[in-house]
CSV table of C-alpha atoms in Angstrom, one decimal:
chain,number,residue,atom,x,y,z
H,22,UNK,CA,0.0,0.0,0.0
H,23,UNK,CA,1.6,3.2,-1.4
H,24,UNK,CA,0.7,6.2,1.2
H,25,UNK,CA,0.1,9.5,-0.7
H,26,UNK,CA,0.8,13.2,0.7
H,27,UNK,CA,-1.8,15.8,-0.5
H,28,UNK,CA,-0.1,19.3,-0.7
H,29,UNK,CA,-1.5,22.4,0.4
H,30,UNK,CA,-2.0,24.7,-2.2
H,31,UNK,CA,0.4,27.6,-2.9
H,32,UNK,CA,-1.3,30.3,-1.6
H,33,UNK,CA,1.6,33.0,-3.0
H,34,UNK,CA,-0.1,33.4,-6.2
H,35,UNK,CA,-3.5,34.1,-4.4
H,36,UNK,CA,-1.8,36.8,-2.0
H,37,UNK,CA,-0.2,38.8,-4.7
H,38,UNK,CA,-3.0,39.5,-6.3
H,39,UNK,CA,-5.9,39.5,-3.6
H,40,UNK,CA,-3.7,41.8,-1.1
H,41,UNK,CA,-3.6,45.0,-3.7
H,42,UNK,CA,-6.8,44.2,-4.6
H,43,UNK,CA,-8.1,44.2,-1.2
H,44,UNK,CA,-5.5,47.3,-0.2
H,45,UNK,CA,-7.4,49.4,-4.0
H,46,UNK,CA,-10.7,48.3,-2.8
H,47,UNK,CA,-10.0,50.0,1.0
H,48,UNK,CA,-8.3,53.0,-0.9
H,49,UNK,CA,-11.3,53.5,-3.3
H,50,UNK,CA,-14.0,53.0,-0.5
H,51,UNK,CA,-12.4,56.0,1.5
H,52,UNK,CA,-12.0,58.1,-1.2
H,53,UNK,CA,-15.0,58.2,-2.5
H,54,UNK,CA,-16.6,58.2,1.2
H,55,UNK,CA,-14.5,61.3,1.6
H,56,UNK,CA,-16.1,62.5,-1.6
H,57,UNK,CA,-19.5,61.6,-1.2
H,58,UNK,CA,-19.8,60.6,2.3
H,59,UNK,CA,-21.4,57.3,3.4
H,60,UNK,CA,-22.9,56.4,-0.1
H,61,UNK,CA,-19.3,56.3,-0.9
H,62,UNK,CA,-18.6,53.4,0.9
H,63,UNK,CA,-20.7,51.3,-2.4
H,64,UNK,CA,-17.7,52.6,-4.7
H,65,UNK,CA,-16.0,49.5,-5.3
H,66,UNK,CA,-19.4,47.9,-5.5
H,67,UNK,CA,-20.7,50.2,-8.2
H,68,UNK,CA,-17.1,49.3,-9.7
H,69,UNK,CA,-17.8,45.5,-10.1
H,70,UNK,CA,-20.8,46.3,-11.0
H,71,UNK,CA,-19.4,48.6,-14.0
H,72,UNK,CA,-17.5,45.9,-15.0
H,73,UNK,CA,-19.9,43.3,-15.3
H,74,UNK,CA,-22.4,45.4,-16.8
H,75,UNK,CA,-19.2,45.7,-19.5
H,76,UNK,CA,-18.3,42.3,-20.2
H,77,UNK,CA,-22.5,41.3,-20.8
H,78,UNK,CA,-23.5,43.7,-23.8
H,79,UNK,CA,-26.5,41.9,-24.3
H,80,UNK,CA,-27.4,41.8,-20.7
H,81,UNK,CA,-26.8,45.9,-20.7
H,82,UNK,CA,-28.7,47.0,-23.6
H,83,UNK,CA,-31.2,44.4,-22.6
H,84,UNK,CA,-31.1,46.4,-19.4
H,85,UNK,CA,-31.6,49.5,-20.3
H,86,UNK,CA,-34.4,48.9,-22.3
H,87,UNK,CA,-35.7,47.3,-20.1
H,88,UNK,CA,-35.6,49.9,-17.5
H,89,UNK,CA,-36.6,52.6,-19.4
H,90,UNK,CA,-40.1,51.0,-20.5
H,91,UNK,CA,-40.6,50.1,-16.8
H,92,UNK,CA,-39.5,53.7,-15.1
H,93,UNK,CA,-41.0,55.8,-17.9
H,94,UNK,CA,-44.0,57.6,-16.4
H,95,UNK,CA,-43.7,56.8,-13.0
H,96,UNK,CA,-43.4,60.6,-11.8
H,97,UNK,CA,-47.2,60.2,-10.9
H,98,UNK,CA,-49.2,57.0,-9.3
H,99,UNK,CA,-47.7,54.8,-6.2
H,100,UNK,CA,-44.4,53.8,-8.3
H,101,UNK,CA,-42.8,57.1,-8.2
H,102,UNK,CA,-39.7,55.8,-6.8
H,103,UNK,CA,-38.8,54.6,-10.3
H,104,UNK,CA,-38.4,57.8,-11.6
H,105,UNK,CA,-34.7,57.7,-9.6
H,106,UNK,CA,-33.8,56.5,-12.9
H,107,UNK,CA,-33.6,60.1,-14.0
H,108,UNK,CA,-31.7,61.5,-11.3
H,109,UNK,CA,-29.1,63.7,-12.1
H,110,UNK,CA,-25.5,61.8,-10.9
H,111,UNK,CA,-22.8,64.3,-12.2
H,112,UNK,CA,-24.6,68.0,-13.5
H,113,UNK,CA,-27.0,67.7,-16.3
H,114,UNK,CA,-25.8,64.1,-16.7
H,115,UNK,CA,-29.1,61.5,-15.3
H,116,UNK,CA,-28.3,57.7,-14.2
H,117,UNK,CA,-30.0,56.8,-17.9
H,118,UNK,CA,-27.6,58.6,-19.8
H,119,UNK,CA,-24.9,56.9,-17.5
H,120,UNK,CA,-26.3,53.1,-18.3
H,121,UNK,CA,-27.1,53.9,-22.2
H,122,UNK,CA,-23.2,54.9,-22.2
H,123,UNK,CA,-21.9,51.4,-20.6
H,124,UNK,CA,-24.5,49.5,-22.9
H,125,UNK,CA,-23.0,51.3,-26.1
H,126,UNK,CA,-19.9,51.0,-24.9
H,127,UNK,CA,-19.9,47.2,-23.6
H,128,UNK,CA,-20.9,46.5,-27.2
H,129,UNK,CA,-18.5,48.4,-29.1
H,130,UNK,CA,-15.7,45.8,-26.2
H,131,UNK,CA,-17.2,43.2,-27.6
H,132,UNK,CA,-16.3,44.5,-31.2
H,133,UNK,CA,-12.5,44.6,-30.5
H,134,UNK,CA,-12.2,41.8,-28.4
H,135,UNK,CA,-13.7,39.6,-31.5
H,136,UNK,CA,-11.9,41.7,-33.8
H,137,UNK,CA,-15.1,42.3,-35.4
H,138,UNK,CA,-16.0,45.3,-38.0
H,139,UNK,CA,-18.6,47.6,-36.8
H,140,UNK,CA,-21.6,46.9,-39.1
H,141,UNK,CA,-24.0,49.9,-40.5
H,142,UNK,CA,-27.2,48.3,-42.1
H,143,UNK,CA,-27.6,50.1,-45.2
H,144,UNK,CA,-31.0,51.7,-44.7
H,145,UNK,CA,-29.5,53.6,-41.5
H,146,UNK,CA,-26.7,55.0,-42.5
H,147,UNK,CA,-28.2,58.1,-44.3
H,148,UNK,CA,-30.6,58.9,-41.3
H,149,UNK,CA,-27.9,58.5,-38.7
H,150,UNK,CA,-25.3,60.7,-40.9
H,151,UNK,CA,-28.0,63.2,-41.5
H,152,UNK,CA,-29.3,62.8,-37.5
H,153,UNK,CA,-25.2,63.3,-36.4
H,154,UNK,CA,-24.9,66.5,-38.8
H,155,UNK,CA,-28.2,67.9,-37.5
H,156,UNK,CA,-27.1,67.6,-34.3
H,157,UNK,CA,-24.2,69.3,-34.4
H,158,UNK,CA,-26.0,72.1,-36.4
H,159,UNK,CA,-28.6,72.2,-33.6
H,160,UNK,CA,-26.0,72.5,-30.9
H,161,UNK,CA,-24.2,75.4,-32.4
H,162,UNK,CA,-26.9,76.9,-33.1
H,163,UNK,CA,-27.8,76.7,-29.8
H,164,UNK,CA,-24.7,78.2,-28.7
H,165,UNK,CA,-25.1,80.9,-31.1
H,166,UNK,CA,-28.1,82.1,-29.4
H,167,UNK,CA,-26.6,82.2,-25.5
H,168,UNK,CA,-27.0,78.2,-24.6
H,169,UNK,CA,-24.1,77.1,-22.9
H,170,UNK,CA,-22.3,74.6,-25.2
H,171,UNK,CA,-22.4,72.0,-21.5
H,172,UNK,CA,-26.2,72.6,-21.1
H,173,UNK,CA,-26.7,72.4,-25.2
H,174,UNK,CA,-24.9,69.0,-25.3
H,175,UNK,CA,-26.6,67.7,-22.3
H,176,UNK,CA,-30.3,68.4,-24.1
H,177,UNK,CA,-29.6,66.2,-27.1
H,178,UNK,CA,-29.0,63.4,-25.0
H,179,UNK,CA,-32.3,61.6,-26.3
H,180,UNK,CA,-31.1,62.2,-30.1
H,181,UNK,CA,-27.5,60.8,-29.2
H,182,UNK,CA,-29.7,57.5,-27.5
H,183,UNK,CA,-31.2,58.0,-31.4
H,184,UNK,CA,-28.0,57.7,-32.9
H,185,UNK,CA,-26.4,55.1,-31.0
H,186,UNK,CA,-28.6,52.5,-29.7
H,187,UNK,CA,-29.3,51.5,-33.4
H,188,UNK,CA,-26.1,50.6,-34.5
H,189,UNK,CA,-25.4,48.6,-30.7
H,190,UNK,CA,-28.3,46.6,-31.1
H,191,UNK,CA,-27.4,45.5,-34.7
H,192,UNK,CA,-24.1,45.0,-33.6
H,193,UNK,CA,-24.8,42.7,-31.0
H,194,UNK,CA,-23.8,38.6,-30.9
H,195,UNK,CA,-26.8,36.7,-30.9
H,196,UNK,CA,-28.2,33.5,-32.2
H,197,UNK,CA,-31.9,32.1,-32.9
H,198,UNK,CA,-33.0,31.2,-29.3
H,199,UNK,CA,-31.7,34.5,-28.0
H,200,UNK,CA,-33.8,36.4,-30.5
H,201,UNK,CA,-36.4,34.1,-29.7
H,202,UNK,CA,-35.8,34.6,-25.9
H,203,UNK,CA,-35.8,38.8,-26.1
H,204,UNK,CA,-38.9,38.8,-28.4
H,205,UNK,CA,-40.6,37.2,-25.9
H,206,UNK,CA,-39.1,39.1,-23.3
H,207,UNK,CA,-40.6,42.1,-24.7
H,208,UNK,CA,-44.0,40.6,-24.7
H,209,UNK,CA,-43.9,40.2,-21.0
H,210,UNK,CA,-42.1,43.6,-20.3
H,211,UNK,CA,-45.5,45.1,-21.6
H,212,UNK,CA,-48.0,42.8,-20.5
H,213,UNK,CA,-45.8,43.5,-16.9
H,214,UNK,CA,-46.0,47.1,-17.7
H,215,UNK,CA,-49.8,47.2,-18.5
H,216,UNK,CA,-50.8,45.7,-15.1
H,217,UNK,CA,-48.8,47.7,-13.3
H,218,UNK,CA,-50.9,50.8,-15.2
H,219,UNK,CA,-53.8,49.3,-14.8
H,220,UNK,CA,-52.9,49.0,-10.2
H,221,UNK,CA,-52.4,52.4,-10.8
H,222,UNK,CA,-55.8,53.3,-12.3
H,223,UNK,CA,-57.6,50.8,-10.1
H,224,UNK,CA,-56.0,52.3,-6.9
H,225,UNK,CA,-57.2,56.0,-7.6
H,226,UNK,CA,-53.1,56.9,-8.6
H,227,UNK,CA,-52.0,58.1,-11.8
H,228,UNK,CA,-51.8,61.4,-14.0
H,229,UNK,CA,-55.0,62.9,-14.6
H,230,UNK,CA,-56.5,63.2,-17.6
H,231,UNK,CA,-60.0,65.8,-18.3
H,232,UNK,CA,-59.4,66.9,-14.4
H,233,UNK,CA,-60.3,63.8,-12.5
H,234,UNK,CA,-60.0,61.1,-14.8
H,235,UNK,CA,-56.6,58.7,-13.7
H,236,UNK,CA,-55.1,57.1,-17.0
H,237,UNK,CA,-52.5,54.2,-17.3
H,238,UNK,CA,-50.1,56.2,-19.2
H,239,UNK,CA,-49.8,59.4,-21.0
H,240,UNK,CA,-45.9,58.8,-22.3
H,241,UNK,CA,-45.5,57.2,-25.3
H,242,UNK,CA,-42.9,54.6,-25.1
H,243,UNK,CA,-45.4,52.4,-23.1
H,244,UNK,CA,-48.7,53.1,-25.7
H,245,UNK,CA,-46.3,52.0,-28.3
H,246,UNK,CA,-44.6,48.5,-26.9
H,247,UNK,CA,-48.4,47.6,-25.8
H,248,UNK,CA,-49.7,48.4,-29.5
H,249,UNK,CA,-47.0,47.0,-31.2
H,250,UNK,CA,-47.4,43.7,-29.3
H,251,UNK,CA,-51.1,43.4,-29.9
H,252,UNK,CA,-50.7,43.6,-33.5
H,253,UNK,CA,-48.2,41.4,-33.1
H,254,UNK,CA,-49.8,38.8,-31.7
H,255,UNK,CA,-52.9,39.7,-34.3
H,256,UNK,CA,-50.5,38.5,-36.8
H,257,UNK,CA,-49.5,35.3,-35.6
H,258,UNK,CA,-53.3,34.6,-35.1
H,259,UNK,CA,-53.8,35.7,-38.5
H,260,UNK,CA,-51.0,33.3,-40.0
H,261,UNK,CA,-52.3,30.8,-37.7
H,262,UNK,CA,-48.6,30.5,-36.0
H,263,UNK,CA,-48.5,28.6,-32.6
H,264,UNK,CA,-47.6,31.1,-29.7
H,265,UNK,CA,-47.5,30.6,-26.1
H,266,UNK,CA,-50.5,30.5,-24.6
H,267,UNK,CA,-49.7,33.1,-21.8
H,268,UNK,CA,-49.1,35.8,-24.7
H,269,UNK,CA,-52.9,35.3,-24.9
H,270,UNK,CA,-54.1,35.5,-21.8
H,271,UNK,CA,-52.3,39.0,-21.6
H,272,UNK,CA,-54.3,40.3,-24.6
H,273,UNK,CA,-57.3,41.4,-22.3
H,274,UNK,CA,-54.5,43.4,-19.5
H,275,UNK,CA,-52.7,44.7,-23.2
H,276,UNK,CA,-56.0,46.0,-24.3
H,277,UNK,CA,-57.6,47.8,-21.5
H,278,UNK,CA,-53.9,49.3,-20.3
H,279,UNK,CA,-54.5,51.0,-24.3
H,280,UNK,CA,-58.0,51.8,-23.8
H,281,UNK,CA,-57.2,53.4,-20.5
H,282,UNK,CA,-54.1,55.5,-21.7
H,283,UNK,CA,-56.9,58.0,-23.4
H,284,UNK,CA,-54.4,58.4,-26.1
H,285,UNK,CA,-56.7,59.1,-29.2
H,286,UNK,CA,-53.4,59.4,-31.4
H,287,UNK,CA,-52.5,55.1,-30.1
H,288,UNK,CA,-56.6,54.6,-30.3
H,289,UNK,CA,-56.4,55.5,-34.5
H,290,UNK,CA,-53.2,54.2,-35.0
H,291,UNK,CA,-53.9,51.0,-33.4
H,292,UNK,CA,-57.2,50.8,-35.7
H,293,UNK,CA,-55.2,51.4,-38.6
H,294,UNK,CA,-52.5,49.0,-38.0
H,295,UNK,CA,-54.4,46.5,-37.7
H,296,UNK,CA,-56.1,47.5,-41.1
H,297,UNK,CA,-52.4,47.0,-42.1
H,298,UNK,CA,-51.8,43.7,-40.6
H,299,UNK,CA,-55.0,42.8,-42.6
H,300,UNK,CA,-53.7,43.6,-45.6
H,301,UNK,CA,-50.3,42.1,-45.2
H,302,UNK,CA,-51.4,38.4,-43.7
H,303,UNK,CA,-55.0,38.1,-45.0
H,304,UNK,CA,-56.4,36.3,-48.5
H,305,UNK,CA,-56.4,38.5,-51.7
H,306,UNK,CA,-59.9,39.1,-50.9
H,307,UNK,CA,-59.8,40.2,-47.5
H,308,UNK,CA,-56.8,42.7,-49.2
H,309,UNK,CA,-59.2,43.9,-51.7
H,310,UNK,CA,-61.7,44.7,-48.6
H,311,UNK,CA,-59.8,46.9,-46.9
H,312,UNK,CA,-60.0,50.2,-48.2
H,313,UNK,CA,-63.8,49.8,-47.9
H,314,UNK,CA,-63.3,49.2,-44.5
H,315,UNK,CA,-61.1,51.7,-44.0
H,316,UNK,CA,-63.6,54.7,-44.8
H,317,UNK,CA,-66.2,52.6,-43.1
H,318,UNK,CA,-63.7,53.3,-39.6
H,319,UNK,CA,-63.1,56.5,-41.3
H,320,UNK,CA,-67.0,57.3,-41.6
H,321,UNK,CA,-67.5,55.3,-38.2
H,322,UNK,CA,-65.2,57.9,-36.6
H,323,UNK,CA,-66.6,61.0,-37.9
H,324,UNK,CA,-70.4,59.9,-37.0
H,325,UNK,CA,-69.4,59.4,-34.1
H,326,UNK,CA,-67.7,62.8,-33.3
H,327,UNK,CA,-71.2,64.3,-34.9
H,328,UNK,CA,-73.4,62.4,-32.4
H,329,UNK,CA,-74.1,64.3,-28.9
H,330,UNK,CA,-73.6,61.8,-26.8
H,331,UNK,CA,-75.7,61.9,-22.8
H,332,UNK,CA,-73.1,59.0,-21.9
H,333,UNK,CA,-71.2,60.3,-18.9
H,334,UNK,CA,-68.0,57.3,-20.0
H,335,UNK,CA,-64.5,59.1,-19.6
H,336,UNK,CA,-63.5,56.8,-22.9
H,337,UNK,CA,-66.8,58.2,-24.5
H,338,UNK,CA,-66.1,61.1,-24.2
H,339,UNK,CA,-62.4,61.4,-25.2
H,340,UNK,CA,-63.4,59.3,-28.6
H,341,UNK,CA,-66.1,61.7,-29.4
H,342,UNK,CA,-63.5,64.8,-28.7
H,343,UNK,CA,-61.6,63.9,-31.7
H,344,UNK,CA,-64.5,66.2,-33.7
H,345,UNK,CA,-62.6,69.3,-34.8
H,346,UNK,CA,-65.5,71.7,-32.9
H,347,UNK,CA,-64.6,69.7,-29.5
H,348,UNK,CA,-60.9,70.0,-30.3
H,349,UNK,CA,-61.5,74.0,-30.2
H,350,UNK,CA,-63.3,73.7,-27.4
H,351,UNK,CA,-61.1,72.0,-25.1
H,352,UNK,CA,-58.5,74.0,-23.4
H,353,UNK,CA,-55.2,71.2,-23.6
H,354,UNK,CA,-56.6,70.6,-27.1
H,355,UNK,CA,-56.8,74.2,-28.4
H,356,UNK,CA,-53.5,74.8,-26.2
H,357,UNK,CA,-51.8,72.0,-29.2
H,358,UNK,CA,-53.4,73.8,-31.8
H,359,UNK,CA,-51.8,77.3,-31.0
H,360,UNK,CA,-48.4,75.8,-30.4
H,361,UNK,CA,-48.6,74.2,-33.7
H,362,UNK,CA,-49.3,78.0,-35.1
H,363,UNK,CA,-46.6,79.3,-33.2
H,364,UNK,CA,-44.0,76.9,-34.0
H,365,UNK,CA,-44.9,77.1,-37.5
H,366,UNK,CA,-44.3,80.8,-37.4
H,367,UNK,CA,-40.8,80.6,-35.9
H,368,UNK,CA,-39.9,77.8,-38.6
H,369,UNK,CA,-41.1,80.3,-41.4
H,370,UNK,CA,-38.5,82.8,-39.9
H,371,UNK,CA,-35.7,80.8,-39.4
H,372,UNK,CA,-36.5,77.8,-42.0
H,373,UNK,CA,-33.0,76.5,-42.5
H,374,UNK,CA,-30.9,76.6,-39.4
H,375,UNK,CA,-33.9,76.8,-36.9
H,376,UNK,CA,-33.9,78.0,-33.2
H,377,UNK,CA,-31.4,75.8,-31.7
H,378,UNK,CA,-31.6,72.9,-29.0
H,379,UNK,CA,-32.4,74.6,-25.6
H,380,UNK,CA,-34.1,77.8,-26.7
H,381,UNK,CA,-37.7,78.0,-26.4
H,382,UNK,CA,-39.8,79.0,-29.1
H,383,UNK,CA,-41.9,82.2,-29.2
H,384,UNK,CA,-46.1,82.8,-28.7
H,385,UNK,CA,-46.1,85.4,-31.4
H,386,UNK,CA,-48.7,83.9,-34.1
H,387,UNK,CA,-51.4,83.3,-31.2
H,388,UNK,CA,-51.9,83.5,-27.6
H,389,UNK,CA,-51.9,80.3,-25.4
H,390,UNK,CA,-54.8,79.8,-23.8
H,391,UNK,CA,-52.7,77.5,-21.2
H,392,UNK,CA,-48.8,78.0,-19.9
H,393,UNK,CA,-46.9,74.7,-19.3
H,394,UNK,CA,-43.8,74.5,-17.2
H,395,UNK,CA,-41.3,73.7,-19.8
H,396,UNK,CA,-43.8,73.6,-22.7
H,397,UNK,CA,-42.1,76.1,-24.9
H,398,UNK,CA,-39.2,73.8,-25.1
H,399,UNK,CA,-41.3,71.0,-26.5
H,400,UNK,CA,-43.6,70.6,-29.7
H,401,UNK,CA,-45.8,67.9,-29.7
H,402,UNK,CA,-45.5,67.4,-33.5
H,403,UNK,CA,-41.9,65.4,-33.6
H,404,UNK,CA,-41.9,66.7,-37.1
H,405,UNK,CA,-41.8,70.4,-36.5
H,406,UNK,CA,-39.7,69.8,-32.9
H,407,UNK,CA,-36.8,68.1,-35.4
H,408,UNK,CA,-37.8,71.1,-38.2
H,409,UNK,CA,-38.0,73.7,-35.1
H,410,UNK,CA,-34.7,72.7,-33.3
H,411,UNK,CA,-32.0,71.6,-35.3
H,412,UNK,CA,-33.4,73.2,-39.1
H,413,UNK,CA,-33.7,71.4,-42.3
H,414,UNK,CA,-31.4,68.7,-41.4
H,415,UNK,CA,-33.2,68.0,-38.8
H,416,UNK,CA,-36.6,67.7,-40.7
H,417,UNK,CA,-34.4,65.3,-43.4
H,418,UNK,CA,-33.1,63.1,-40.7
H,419,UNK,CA,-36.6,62.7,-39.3
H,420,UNK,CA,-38.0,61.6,-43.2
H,421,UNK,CA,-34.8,59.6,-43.3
């Protein structure tokens, strides 16, 4: 019988390295304490956390998308602490600027540690070239007209989320059951994010919408994932392709979260995409139907704003106020129709370079009937805002 000696590992190698690490990890804990005071004590944490986030690229822009549709509109209702992901960390710089950096930038890692060329699909290199040049038009022009060039570059961080966040999320490394695996990750993240509107409405929380109405959601980005999914899944019925039953059961939540947004603009365009998905997945005959049906929705909408209604139904009544008389007579409404005159005035003076980012247009075509904190700054017609802020570029880069 041959007796055998086990060896303690060689813990020199181990020491080396875990002593400075432990020693920077001390080091960068008081520092930032110093700095910050006890919420610096997380530094190395927030560190580790950098890094992973980093080395994951589809885990980060995963992430972030998934954050923002989730946070987005939670200044009002019993979720506000959500809106922490717009916190300012550093100046004019939010925690959401901060993670769609690392995501971009964990993706463009990935690119040189796979020695991998950065792809541009062809359809989106015109718009981003033209979006890049219009921004830098809209900056300086900003800058011309007293903006500092900090605060200027600090607004346009939306457009630079515009510019970016396309060409990482073509540029990421998946395969067929990841695709699979996000798609229908998105189709939870809104049937998630319409029950958690609909809690709100049901508890009495929520922004208000006619004075005393709560709604699910007034932003858009959560109108549009809910729409987009229900046509969605209105296409796989159509084509008869097997989906998971569960996608299903969320159709009812997916619907009344839309119904209850009282966003007439998400109301038509859901009617009219389905009218699309019609004509896309449906029989030659069924295509040849649908232009009478679409000016029998068409004709269906406008007897309906004609009729005078006694029903007391928030939803009535915000359908029937898409008539043109009960736009003019509702002050929000007739607020969106002077802004639109306004902005079209400033546009008609400076047509070519615009305002700038950061400066507000002017009330000089027609008196507001309502003041918004802020509202001079925005134009609810993405059209004319692009036009309005960074000129004709702009307005290409949008058609683009």
């Amino acid at each position: 019988m041959v007796a055998t000696r086990v060896r303690a590992p060689d813990l020199r190698v181990d020491l080396r390295v875990g002593l400075p690490l432990s020693a920077a990890t001390v080091a960068i804990a008081l520092l930032a304490a110093h700095k910050l005071g006890a919420a610096g004590l997380f530094a190395p944490l927030a560190l580790a956390l950098v890094a992973a986030f980093l080395l994951r690229p589809v885990v980060a822009v995963t992430l972030v998308v998934a954050l923002t549709v989730l946070c987005e509109g939670s200044t009002f209702g019993i979720f506000t602490f959500a809106s922490h992901l717009y916190a300012q960390v550093y100046k004019d710089v939010s925690l959401l600027d901060v993670l769609v950096i690392l995501a971009v930038l964990a993706v463009f890692l990935d690119l040189i540690r796979d020695r991998r060329p950065l792809y541009v699909p062809g359809p989106l290199r015109l718009p981003l070239l033209l979006l890049l040049l219009a921004m830098v038009a809209g900056a300086l022009e900003g800058r011309a007209n007293g903006s500092s060039i900090r605060f200027v570059v600090a607004s346009e961080n939306v457009l630079l989320y515009l510019l970016l966040l396309p060409l990482a999320v073509v540029n990421l490394k998946l395969d067929g059951r990841q695709l699979k695996l996000l798609l229908a990750g998105a189709v939870a993240l809104a049937i998630v994010k319409a029950g958690l509107g609909l809690a709100e409405v049901a508890s009495g929380h929520g922004q208000l919408v006619e004075g005393s109405t709560p709604i699910t959601y007034y932003e858009p980005t959560a109108n549009w994932l809910i729409m987009m999914v229900l046509l969605g899944i209105s296409a796989m019925l159509l084509a008869r392709a097997k989906s998971p039953r569960w996608t299903l059961f969320g159709v009812p939540l997916l619907l009344a979260c839309l119904l209850l947004s009282y966003r007439r603009s998400f109301w038509i365009a859901a009617a009219l995409g389905f009218l699309l998905v019609l004509l896309l997945g449906t029989s030659p005959m069924g295509r040849r139907l649908l232009l009478p049906v679409g000016l029998l929705v068409v004709l269906a909408i406008w007897l309906l704003g004609s009729i005078h209604f006694q029903s007391q139904s928030p939803i009535v009544k915000r359908f029937v106020s898409i008539e043109t008389s009960k736009l003019d007579a509702n002050v929000e409404d007739r607020y969106r129709l002077d802004e639109r005159a306004n902005v079209i005035a400033e546009i008609e003076r400076q047509p070519i370079t615009g305002i700038g980012m950061t400066i507000p247009w002017k009330a000089t075509a027609r008196p507001l009937p309502i003041e918004h904190e802020g509202g001079r700054l925005y134009v609810h017609f993405a059209a004319l805002w692009f036009w309005l802020k960074l000129g004709m570029l702009g307005l290409c880069s949008y058609i683009a």
